[in-house]
PDB file of C-alpha atoms and ligand atoms in Angstrom:
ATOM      1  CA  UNK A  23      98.145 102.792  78.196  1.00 92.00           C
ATOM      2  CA  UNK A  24      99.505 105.633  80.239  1.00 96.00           C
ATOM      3  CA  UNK A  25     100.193 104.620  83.874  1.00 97.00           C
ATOM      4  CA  UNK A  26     100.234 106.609  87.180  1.00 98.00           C
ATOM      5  CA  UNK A  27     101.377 106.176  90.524  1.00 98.00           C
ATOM      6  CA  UNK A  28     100.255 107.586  93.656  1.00 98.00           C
ATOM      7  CA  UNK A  29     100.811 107.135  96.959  1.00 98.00           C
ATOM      8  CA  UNK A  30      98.340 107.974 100.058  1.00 98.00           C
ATOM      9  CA  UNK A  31      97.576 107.830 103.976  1.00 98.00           C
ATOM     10  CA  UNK A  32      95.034 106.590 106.014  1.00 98.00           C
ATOM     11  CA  UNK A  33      95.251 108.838 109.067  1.00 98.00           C
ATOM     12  CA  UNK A  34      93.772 107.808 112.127  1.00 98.00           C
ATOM     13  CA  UNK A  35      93.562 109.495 115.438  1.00 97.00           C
ATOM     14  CA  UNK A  36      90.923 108.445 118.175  1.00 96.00           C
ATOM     15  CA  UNK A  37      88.910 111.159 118.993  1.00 96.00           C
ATOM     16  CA  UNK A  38      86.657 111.210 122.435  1.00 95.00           C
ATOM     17  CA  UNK A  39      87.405 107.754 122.747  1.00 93.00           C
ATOM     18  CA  UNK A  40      86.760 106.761 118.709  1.00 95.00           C
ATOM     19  CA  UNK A  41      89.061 106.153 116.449  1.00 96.00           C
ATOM     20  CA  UNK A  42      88.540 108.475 113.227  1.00 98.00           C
ATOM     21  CA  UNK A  43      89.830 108.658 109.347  1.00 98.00           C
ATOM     22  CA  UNK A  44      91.152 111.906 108.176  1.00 98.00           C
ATOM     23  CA  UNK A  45      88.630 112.168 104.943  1.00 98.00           C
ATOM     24  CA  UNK A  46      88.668 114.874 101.916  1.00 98.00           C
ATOM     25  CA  UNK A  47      85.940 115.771  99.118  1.00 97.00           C
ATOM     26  CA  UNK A  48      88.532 116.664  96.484  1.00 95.00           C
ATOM     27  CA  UNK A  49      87.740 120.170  94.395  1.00 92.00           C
ATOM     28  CA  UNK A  50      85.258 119.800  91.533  1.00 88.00           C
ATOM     29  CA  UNK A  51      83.836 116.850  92.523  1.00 88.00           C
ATOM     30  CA  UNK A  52      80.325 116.751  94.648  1.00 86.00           C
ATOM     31  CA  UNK A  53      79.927 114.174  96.926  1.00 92.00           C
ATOM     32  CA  UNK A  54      83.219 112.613  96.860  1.00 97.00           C
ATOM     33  CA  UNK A  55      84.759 111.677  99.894  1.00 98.00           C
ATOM     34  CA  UNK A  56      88.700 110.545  99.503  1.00 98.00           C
ATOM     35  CA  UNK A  57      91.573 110.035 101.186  1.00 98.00           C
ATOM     36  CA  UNK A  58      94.119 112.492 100.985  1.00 98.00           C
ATOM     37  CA  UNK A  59      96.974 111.118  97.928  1.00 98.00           C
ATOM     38  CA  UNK A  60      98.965 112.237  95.239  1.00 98.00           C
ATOM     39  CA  UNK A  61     101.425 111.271  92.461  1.00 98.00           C
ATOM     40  CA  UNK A  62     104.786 109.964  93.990  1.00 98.00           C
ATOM     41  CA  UNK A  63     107.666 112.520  92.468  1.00 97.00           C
ATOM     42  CA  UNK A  64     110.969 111.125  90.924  1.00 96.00           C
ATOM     43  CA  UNK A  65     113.670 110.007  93.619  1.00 96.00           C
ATOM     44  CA  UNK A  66     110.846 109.990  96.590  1.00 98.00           C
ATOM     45  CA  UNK A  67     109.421 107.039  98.038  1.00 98.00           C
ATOM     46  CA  UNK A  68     106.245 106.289  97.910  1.00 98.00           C
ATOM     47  CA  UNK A  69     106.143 105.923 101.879  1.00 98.00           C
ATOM     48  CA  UNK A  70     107.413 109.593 102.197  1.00 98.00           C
ATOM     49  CA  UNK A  71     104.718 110.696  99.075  1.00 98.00           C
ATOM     50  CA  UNK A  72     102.003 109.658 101.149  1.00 98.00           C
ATOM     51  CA  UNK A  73     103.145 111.729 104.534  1.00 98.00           C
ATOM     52  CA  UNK A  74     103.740 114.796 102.294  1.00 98.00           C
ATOM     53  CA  UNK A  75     100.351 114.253 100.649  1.00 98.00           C
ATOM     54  CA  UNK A  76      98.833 114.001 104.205  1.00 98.00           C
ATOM     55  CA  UNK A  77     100.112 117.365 105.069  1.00 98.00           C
ATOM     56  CA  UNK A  78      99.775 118.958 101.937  1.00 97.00           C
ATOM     57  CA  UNK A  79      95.614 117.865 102.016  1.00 97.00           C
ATOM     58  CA  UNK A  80      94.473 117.352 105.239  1.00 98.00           C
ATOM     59  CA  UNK A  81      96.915 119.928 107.096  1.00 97.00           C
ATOM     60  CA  UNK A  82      98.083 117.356 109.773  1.00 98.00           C
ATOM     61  CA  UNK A  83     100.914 115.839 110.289  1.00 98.00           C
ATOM     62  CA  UNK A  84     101.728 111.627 110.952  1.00 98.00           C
ATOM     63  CA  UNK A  85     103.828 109.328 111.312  1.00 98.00           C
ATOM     64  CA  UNK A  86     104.180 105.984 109.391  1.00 98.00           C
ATOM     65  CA  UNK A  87     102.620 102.865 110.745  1.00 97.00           C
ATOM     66  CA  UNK A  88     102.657 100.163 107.839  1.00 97.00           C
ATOM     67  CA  UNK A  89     101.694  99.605 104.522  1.00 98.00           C
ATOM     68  CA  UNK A  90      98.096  98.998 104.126  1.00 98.00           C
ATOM     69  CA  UNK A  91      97.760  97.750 100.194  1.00 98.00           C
ATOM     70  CA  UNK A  92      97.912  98.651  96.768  1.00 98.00           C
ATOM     71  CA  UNK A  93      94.426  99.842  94.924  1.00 98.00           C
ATOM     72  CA  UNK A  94      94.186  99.877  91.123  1.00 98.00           C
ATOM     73  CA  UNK A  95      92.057 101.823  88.263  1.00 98.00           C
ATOM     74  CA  UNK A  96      91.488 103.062  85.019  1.00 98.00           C
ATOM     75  CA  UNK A  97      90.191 106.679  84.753  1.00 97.00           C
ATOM     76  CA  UNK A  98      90.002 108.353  81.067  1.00 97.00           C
ATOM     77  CA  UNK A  99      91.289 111.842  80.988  1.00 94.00           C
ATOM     78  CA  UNK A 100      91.023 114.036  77.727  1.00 95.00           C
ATOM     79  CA  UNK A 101      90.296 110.729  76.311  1.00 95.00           C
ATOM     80  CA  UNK A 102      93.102 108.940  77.265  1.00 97.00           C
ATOM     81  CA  UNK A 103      92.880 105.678  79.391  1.00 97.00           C
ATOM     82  CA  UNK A 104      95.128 106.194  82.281  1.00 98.00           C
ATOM     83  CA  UNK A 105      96.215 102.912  84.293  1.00 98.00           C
ATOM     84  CA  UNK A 106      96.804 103.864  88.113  1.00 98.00           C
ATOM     85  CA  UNK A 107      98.554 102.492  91.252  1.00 98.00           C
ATOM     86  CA  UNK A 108      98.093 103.887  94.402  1.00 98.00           C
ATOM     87  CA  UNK A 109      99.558 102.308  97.541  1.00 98.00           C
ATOM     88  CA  UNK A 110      97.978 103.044 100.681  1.00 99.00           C
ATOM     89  CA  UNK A 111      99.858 103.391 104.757  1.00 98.00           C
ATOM     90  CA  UNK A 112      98.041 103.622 108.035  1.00 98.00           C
ATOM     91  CA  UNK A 113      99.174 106.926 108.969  1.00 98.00           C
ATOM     92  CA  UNK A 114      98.999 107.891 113.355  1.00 98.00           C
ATOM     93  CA  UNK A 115      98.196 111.657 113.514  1.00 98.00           C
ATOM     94  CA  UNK A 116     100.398 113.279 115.638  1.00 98.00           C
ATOM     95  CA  UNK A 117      99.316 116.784 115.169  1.00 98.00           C
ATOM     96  CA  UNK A 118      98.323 119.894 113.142  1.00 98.00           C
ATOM     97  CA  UNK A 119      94.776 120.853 112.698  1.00 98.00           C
ATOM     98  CA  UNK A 120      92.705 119.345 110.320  1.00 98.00           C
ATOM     99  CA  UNK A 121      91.580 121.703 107.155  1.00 96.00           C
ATOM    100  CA  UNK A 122      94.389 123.973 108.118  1.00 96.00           C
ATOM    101  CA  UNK A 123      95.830 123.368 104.420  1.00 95.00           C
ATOM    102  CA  UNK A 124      98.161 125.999 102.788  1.00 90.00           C
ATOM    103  CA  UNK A 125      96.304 128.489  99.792  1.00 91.00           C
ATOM    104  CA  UNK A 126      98.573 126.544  97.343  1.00 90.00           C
ATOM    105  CA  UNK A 127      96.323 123.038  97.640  1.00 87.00           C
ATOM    106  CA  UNK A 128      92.800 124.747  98.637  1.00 90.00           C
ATOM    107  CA  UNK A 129      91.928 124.321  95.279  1.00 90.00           C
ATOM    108  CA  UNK A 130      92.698 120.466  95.229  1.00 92.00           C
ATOM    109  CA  UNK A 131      90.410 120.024  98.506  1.00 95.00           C
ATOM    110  CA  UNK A 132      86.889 121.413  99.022  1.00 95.00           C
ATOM    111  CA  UNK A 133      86.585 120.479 102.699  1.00 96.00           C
ATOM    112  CA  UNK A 134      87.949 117.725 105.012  1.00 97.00           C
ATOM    113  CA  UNK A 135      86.222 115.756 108.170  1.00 97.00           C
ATOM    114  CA  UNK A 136      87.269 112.966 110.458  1.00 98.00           C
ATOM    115  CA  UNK A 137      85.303 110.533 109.853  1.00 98.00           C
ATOM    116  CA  UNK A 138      84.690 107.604 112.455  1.00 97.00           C
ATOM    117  CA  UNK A 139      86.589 104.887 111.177  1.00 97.00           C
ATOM    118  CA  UNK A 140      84.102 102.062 111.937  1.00 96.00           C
ATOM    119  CA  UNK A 141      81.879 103.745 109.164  1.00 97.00           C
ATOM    120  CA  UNK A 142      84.727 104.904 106.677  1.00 96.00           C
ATOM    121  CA  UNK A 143      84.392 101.421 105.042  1.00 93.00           C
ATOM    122  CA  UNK A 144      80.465 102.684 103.801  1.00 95.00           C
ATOM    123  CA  UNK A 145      80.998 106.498 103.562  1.00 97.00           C
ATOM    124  CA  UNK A 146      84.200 106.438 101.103  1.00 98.00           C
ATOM    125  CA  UNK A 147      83.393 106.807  97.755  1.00 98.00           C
ATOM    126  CA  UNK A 148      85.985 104.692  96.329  1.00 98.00           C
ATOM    127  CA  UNK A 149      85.760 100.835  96.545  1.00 98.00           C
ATOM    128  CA  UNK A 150      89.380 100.416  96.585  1.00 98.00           C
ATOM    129  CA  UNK A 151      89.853 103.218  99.353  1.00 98.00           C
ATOM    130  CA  UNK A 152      86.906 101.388 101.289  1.00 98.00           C
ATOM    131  CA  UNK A 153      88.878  98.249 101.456  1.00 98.00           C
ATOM    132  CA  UNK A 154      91.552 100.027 103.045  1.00 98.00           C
ATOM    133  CA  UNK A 155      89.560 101.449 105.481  1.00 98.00           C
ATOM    134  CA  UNK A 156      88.201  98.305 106.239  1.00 97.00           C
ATOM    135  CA  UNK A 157      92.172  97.077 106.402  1.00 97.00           C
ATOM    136  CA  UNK A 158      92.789 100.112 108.914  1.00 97.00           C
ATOM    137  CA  UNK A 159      90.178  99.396 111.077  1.00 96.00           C
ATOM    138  CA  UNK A 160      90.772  95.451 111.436  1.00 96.00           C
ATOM    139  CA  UNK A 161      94.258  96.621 112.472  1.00 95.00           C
ATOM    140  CA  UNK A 162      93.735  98.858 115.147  1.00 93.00           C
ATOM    141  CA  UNK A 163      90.737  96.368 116.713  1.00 83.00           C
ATOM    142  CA  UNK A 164      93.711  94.130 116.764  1.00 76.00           C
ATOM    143  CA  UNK A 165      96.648  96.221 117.889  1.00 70.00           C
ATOM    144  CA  UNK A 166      95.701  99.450 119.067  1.00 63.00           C
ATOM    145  CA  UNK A 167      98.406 101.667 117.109  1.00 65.00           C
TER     146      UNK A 167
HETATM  147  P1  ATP B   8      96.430 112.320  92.535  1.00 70.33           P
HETATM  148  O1  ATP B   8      95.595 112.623  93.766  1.00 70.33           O
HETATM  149  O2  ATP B   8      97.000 110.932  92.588  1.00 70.33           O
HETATM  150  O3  ATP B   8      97.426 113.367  92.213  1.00 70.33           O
HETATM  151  P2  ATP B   8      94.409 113.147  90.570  1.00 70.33           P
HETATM  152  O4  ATP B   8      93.674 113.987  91.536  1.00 70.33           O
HETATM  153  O5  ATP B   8      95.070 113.781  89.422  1.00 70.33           O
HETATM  154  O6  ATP B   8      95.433 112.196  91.318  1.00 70.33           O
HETATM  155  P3  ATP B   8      92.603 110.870  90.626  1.00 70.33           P
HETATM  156  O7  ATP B   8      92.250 111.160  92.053  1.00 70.33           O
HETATM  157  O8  ATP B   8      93.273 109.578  90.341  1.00 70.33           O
HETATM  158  O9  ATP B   8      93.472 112.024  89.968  1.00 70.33           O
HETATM  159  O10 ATP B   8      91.297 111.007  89.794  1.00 70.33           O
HETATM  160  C1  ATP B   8      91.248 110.754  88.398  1.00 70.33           C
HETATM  161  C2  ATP B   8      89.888 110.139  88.088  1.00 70.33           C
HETATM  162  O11 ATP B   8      89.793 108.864  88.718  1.00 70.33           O
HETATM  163  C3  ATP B   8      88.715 110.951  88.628  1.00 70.33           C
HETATM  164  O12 ATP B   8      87.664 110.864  87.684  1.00 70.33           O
HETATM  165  C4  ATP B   8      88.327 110.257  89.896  1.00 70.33           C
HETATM  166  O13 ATP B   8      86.961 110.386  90.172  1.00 70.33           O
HETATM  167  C5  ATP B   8      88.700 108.817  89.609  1.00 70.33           C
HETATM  168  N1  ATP B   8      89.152 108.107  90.818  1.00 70.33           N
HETATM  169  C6  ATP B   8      89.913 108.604  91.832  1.00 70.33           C
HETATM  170  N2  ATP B   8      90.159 107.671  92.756  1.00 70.33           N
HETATM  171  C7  ATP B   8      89.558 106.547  92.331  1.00 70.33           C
HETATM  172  C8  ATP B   8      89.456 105.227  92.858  1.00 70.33           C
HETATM  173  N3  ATP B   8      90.021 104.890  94.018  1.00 70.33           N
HETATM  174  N4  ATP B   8      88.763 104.317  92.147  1.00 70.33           N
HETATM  175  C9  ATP B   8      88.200 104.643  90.966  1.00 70.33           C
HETATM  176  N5  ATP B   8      88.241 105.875  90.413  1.00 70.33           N
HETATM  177  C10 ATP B   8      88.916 106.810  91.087  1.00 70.33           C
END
């Protein structure tokens, strides 16, 4: 089986006094809401993938807090099962603007939103990227980042 690996960010920033996930609904799909990832490139870490992915999708910029997990999956593309590995950090926002993305990824994004992180968990669409939600927000209740 072909295999893939990504790398992504969980960006949180607390707005008016509640923390918030940067969130985007990816092009082409309805009613998908993601977090911002892409393929890790040959020589880069996956660490560093997931900060330029960030930018590159959400238009903000953040710094590393710590790994949050791996997520796995099997999509079929062109009728090809594809086996994929995406590892996951809790990002801190530290600034930029969020939708303020470049015309060279527009087309990968539709739109972007914080969304309050207490209800990322439920309004992800992706089970493994709501369990890292979930792992975000059990770490900031704990240790305010
Ligand atoms: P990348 O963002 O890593 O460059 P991509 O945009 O090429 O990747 P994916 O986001 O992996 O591709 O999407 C490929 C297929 O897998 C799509 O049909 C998508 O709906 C589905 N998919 C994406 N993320 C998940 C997930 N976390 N769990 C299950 N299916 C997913």
């Amino acid at each position: 089986m072909r295999r893939e690996f990504s790398a992504g960010g969980v960006v949180v920033r607390k707005i008016r006094g509640g923390w918030h996930l940067a969130a985007i609904r990816p092009g082409g799909k309805n009613d998908v809401w993601a977090l911002p990832k892409g393929l890790v490139g040959e020589g880069e870490s996956p660490a560093d993938t997931a900060l330029r992915e960030v930018t590159e999708e959400t238009g903000v910029r953040g710094r590393l807090v710590e790994k949050l997990g791996d997520i796995r999956y099997v999509y079929t593309w062109k009728g090809e099962r594809v086996f994929k590995v995406v590892s996951f950090y809790l990002v801190r926002y530290s600034n930029g603007r969020l939708g303020d993305i470049t015309e060279e990824f527009r087309h990968e994004v539709a739109d972007t939103k914080w969304l309050p992180l207490a209800e990322a968990p439920r309004l992800l669409s992706y089970k493994g990227e709501r369990e890292m939600a979930a792992k975000a927000l059990l770490l900031i209740d704990e240790r305010p980042v």
